[in-house]
mmCIF file of C-alpha atoms and ligand atoms in Angstrom:
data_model
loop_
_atom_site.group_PDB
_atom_site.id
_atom_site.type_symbol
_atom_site.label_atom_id
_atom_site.label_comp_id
_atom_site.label_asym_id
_atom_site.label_seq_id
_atom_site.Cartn_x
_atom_site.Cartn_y
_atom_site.Cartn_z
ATOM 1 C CA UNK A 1 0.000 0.000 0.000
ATOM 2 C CA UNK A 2 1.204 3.198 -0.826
ATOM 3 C CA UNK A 3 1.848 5.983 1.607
ATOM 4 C CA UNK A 4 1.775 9.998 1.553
ATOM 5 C CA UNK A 5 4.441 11.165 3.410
ATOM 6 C CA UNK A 6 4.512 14.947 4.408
ATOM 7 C CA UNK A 7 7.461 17.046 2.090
ATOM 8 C CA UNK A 8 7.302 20.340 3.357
ATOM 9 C CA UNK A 9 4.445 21.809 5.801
ATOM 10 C CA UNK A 10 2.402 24.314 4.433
ATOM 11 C CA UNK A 11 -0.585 26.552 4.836
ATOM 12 C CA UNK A 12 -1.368 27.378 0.861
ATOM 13 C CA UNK A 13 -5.234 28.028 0.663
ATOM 14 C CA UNK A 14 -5.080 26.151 -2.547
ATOM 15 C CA UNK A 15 -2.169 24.793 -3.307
ATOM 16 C CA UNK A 16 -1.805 23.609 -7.201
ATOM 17 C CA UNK A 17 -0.461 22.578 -10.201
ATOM 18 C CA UNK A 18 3.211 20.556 -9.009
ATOM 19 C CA UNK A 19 5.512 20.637 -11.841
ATOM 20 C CA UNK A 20 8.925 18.868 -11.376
ATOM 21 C CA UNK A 21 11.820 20.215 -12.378
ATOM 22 C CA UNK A 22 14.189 17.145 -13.029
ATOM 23 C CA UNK A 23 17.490 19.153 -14.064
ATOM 24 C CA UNK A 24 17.367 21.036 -10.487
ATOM 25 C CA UNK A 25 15.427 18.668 -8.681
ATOM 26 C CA UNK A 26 13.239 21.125 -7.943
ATOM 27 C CA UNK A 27 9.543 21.081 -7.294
ATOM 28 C CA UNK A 28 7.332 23.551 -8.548
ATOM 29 C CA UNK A 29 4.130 24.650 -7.119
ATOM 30 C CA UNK A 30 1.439 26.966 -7.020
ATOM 31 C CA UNK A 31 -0.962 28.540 -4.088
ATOM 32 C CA UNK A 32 -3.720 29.973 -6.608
ATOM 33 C CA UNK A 33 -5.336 32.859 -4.268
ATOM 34 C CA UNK A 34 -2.603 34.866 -2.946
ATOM 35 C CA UNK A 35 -1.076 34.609 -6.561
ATOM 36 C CA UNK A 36 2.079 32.388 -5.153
ATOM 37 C CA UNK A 37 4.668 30.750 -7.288
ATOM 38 C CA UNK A 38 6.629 28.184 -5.063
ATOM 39 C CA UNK A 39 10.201 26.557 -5.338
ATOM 40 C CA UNK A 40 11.591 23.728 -3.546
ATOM 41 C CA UNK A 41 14.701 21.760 -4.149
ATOM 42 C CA UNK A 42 14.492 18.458 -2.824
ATOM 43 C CA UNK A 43 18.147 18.100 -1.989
ATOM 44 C CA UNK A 44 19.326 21.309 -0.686
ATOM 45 C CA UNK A 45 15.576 22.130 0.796
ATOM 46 C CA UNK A 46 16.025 25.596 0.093
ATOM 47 C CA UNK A 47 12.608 26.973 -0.809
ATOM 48 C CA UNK A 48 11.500 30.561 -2.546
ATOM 49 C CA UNK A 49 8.555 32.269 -3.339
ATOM 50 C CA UNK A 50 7.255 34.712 -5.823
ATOM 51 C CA UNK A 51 4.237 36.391 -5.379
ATOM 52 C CA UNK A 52 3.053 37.464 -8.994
ATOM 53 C CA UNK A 53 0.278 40.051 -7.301
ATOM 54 C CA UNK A 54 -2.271 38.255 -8.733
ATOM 55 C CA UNK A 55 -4.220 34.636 -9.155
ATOM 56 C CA UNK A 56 -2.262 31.964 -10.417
ATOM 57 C CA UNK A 57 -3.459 29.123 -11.489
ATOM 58 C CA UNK A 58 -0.783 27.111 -13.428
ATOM 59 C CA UNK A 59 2.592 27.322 -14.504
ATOM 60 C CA UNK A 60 4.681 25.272 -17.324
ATOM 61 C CA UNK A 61 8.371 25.414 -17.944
ATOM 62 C CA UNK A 62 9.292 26.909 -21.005
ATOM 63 C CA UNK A 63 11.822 24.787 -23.472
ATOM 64 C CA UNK A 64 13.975 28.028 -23.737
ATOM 65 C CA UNK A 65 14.173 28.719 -19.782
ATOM 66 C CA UNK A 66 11.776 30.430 -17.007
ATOM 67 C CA UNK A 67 8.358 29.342 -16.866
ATOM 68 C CA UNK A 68 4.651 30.480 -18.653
ATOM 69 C CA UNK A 69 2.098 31.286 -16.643
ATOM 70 C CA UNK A 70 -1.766 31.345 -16.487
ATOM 71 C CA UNK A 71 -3.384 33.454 -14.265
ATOM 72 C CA UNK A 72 -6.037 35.925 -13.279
ATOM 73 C CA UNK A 73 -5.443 38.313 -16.099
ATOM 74 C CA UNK A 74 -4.135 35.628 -19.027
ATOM 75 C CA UNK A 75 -0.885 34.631 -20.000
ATOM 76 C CA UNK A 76 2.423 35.429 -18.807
ATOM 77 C CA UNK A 77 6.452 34.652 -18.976
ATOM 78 C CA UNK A 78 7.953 34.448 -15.661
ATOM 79 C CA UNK A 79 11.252 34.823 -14.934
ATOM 80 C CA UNK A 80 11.330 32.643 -11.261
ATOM 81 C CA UNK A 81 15.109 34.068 -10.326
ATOM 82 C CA UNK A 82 14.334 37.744 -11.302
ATOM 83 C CA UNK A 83 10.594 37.744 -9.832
ATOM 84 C CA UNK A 84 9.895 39.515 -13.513
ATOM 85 C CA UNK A 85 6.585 38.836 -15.446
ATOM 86 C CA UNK A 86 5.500 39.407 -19.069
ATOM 87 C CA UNK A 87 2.274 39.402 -20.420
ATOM 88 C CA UNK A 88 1.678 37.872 -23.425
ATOM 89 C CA UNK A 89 -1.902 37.972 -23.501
ATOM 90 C CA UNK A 90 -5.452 37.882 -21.878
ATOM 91 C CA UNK A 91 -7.957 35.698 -23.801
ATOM 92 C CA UNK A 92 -10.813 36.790 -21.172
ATOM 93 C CA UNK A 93 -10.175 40.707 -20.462
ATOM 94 C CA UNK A 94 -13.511 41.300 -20.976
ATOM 95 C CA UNK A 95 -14.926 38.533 -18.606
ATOM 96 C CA UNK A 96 -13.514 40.200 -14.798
ATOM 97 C CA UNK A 97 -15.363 37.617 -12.844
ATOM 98 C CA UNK A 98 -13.420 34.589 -14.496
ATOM 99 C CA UNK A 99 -9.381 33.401 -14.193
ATOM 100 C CA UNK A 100 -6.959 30.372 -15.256
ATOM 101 C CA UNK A 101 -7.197 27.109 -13.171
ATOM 102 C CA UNK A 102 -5.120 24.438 -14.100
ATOM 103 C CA UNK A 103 -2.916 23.860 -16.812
ATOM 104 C CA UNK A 104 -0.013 21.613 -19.205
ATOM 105 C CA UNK A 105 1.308 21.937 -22.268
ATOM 106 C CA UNK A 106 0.908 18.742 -25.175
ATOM 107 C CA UNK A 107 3.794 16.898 -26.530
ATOM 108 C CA UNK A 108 3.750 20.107 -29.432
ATOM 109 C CA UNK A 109 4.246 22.257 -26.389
ATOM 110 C CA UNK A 110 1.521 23.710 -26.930
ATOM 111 C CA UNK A 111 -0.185 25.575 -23.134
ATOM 112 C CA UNK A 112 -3.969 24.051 -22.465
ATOM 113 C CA UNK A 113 -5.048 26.054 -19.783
ATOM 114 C CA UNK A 114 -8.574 26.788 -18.494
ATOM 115 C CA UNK A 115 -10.807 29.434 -16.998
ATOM 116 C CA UNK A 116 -13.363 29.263 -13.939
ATOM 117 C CA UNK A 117 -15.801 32.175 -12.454
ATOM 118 C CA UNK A 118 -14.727 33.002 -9.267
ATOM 119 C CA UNK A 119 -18.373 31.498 -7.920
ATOM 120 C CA UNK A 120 -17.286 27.791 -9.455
ATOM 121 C CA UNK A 121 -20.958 27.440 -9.743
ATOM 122 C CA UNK A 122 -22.016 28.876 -13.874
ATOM 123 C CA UNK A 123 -20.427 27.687 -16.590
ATOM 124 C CA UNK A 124 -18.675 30.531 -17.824
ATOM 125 C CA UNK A 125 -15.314 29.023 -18.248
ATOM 126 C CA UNK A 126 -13.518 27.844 -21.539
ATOM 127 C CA UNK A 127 -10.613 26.062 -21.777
ATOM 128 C CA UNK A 128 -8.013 27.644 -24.259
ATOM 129 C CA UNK A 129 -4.639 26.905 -26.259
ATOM 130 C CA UNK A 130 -1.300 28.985 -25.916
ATOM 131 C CA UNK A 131 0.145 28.226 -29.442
ATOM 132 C CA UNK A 132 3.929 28.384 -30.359
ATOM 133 C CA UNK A 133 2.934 31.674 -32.000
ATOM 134 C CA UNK A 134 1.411 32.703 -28.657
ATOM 135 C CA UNK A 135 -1.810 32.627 -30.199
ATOM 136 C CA UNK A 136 -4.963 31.757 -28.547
ATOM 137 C CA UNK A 137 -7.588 29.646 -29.813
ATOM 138 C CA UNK A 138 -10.398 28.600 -27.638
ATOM 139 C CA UNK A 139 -10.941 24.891 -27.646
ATOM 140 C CA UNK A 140 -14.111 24.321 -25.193
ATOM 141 C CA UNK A 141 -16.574 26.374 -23.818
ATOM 142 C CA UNK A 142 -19.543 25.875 -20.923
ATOM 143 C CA UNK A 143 -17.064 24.722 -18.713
ATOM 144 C CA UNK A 144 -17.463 25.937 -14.767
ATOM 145 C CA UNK A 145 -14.184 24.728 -13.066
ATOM 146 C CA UNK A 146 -11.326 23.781 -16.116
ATOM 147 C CA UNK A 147 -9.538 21.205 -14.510
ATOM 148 C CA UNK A 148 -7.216 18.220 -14.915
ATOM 149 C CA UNK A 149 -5.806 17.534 -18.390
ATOM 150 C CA UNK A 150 -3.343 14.453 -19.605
ATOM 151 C CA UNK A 151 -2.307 12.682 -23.166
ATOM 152 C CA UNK A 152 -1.695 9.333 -23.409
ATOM 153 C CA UNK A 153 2.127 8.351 -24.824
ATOM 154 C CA UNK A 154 1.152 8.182 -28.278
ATOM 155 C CA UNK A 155 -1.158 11.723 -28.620
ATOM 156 C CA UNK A 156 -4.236 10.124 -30.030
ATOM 157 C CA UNK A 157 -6.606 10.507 -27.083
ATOM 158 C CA UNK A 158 -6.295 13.555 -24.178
ATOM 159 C CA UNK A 159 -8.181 13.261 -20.967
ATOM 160 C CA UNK A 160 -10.035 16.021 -19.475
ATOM 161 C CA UNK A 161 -12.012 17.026 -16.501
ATOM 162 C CA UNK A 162 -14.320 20.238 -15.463
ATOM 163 C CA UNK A 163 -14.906 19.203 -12.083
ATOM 164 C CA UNK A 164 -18.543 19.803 -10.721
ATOM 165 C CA UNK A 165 -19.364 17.319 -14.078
ATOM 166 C CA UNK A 166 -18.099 14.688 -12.111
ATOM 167 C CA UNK A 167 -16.775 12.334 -14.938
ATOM 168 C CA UNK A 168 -13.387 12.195 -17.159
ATOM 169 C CA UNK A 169 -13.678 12.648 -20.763
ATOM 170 C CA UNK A 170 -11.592 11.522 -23.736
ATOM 171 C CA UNK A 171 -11.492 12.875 -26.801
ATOM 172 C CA UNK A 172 -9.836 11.366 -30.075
ATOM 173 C CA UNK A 173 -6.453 13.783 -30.042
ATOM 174 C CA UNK A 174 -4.629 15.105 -33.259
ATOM 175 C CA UNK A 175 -1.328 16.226 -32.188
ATOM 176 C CA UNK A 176 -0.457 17.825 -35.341
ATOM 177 C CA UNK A 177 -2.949 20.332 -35.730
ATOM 178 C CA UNK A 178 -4.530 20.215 -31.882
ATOM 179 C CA UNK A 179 -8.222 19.260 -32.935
ATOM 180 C CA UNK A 180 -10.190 17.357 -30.598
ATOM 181 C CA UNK A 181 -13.155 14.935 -31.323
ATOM 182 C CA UNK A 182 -15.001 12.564 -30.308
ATOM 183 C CA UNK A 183 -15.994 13.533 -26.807
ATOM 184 C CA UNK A 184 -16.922 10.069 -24.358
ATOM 185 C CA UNK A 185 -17.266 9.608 -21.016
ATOM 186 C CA UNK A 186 -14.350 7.615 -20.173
ATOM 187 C CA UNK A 187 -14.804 7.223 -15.985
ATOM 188 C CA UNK A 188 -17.563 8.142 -14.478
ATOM 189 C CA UNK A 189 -17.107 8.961 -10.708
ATOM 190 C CA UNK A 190 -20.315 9.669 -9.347
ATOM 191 C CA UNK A 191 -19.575 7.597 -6.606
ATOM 192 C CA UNK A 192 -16.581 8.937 -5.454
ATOM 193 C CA UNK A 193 -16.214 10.639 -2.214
ATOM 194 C CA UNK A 194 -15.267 14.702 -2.989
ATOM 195 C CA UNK A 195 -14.627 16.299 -6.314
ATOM 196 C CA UNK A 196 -12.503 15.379 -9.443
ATOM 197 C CA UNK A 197 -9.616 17.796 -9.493
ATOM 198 C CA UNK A 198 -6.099 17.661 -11.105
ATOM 199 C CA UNK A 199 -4.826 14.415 -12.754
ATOM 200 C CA UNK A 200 -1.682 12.968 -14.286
ATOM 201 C CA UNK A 201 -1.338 10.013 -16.268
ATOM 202 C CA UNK A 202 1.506 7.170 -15.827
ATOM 203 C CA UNK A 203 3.558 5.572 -18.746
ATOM 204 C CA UNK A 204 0.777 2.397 -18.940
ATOM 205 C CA UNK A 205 -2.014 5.101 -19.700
ATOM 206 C CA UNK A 206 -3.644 4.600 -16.162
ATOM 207 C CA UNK A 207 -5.155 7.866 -15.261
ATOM 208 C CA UNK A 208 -4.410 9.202 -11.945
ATOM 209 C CA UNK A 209 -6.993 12.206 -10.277
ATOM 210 C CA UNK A 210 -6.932 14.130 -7.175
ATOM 211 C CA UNK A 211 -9.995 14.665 -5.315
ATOM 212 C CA UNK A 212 -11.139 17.834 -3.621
ATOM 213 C CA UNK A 213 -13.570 17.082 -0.702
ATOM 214 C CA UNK A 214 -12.288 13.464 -0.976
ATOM 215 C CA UNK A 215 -9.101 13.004 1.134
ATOM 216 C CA UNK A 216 -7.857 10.464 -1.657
ATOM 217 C CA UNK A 217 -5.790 9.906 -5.021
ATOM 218 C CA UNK A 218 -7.602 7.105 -7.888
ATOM 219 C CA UNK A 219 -5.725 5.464 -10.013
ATOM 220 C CA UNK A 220 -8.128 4.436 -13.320
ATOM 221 C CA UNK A 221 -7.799 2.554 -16.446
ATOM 222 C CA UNK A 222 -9.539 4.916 -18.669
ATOM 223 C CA UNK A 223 -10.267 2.052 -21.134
ATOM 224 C CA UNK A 224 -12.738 -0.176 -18.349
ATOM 225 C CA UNK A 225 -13.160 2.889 -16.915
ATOM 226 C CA UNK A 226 -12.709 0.758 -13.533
ATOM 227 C CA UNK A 227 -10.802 2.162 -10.413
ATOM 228 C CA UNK A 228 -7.735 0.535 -9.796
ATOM 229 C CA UNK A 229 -5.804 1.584 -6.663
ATOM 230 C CA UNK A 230 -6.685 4.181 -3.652
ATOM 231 C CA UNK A 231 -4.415 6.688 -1.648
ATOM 232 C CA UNK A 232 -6.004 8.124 1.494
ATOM 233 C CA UNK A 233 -4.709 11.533 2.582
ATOM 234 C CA UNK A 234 -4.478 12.990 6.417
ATOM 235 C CA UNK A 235 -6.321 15.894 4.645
ATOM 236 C CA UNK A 236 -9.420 16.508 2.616
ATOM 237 C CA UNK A 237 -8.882 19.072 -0.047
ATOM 238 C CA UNK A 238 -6.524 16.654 -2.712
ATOM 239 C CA UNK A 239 -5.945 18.848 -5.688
ATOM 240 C CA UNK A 240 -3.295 17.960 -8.176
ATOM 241 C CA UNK A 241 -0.565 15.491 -8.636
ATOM 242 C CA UNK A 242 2.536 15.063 -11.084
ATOM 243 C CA UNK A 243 5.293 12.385 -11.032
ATOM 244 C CA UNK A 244 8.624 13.706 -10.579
ATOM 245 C CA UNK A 245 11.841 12.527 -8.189
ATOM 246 C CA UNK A 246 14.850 10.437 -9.698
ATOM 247 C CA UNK A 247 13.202 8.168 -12.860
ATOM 248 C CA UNK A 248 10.255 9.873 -11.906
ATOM 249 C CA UNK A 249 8.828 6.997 -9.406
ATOM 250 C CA UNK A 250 7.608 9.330 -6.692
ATOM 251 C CA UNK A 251 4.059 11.458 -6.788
ATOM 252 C CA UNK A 252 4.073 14.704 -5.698
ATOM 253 C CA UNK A 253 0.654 15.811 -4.209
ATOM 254 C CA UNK A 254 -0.939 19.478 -3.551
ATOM 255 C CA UNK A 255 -3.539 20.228 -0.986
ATOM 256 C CA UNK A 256 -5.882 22.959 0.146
ATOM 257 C CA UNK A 257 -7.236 24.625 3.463
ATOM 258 C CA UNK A 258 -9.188 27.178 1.535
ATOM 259 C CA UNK A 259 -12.958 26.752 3.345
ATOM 260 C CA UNK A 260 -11.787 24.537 6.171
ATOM 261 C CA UNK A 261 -13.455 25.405 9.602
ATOM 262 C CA UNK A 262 -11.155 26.160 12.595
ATOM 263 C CA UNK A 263 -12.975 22.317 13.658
ATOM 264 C CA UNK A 264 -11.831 21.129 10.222
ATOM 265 C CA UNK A 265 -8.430 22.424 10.640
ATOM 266 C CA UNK A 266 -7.845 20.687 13.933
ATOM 267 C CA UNK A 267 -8.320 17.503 12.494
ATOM 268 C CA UNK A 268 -6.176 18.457 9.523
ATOM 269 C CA UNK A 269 -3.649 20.375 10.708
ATOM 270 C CA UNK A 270 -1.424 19.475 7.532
ATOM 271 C CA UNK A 271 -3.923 20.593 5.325
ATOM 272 C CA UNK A 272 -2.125 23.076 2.404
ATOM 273 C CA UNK A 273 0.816 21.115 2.534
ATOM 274 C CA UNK A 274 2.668 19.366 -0.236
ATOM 275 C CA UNK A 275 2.936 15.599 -0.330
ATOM 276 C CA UNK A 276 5.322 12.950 -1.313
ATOM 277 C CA UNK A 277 4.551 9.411 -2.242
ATOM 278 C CA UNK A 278 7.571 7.593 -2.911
ATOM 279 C CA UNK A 279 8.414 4.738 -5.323
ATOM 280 C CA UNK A 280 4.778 4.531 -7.075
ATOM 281 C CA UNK A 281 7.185 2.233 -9.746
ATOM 282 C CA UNK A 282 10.273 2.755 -11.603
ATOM 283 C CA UNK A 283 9.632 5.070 -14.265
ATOM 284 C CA UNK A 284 5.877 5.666 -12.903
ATOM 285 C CA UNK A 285 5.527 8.712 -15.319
ATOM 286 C CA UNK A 286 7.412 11.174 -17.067
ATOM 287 C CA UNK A 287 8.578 14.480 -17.210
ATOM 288 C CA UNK A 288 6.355 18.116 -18.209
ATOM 289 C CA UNK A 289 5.770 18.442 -21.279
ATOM 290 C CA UNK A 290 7.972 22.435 -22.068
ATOM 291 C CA UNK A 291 6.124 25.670 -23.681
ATOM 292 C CA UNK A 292 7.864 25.639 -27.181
ATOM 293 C CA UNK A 293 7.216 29.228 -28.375
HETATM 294 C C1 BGC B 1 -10.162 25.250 -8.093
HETATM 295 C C2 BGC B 1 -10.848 25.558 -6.809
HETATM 296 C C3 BGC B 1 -12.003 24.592 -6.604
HETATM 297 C C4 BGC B 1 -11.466 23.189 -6.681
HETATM 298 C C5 BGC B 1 -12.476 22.100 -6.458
HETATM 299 C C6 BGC B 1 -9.725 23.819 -8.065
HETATM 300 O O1 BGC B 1 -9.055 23.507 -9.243
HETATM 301 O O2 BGC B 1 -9.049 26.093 -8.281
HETATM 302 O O3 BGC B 1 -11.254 26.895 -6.798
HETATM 303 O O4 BGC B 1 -12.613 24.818 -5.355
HETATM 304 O O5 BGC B 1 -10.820 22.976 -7.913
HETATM 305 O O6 BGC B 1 -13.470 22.055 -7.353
HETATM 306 CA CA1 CA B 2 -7.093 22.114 -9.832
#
């Protein structure tokens, strides 16, 4: 059985979107409120902060250095040593009520990254590409909270999940020119305790989703659409995980206190922090996929 093990105690209100950073073995994350952009390297455990002054809600690494960003008010470079930002563009300027969620870029390294109102309850959020051009095209609309997003190894299918909908699509996936088709349900988790949230995907396709509300990891095989392993968490609000640590066997795991009682926090005192499970299976999952443009 699988264990979480703390990494580094925190108190993000909604921590998000790990990213690991295998040439520095550092770990990337994100608290999405107070518009944070954290750092950690696992070896040295030196950890920084930038606070970008406004929601973030993912970042990517960018092939030529620094990282992209998607956040309140649309994209951004980043610059994580200088604490420098530089728009690129805002897709929804006109919609002030809305801002990025989560986030990844495609094998073309290409940025899918989409919107939520700040009342997660109409759906008024789309989810949109960052092209190599740094064009925007918007890919899906009626969406209320954009969440997870994965490929499987060969680019013909991408997974997708706007949370409150409670189920993971597919669609057929054409890496060459980004269309997407063929929308099925391909798990349905009704009956799942708390809310679909992030979700990665390991090298034998096997989805693997966060749950808000839920105080657990699933793994999935998105072809049966049957659950296939369970990780409980000391804390409820399970947002996002990535695989990252040497040949990427370990899971790194974000959490959330956003909402949480003073009772609720008592009984998860950990909640916010950033999680570790270690040795999920020698070369579990890869690497993020870079911003190319
Ligand atoms: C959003 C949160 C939301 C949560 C659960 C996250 O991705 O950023 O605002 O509460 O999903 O649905
Ligand atoms: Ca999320």
């Amino acid at each position: 059985m699988h264990q979480p093990e703390l990494l580094i105690k925190q108190t993000c209100l909604l921590g998000e979107g790990p990213v690991w950073d295998d040439k520095n073995n550092c770990l990337y994350w994100v608290d999405i409120l107070p518009g944070d952009i954290h750092r950690y390297n696992i070896a040295s455990g030196d950890h920084t902060t930038f606070n970008v002054g406004q929601m973030v809600g993912a970042i990517v690494p960018r092939r030529s250095g620094g990282l992209v960003a998607a956040m309140q008010h649309g994209f951004y470079f980043v610059d994580f040593d200088k604490k420098t930002l530089h728009a690129i563009t805002d897709p929804e300027a006109l919609l002030p009520n809305n801002r990025f969620n989560d986030g990844k870029c495609d094998a073309a390294g290409r940025f899918w990254a989409g919107t939520m109102p700040f009342n997660e309850s109409e759906p008024a959020g789309s989810l949109y590409i960052l092209s190599t051009d740094l064009s925007v095209q918007l890919k899906i609309k009626g969406v209320t909270i954009s969440n997870g997003l994965a490929w499987n190894s060969d680019n013909t299918v991408m997974y997708y999940i706007d949370t409150p909908t409670r189920v993971i699509v597919a669609y057929d996936f054409d890496l060459q020119t980004a269309s997407i088709s063929n929308q099925r349900v391909a798990v349905d988790v009704h009956g799942e305790k708390g809310y679909p949230d992030g979700m990665t995907i390991d090298t034998d396709g096997m989805l693997w989703v966060a749950y808000y509300g839920g105080w657990q990891i699933v793994q999935y095989n998105p072809h049966t659409g049957a659950s296939l392993q369970r990780i409980n968490f000391p804390v409820a609000n399970i947002t996002c995980c990535t695989f990252g640590g040497p040949s990427f066997a370990d899971m790194y795991v974000t959490t959330a206190r956003k909402e949480l009682s003073e009772a609720d926090l008592q009984k998860q005192p950990l909640a916010g922090s950033v999680f570790v499970i270690k040795n999920i299976g020698p070369n579990a999952g890869s690497g993020p996929n870079a911003f190319a443009g």
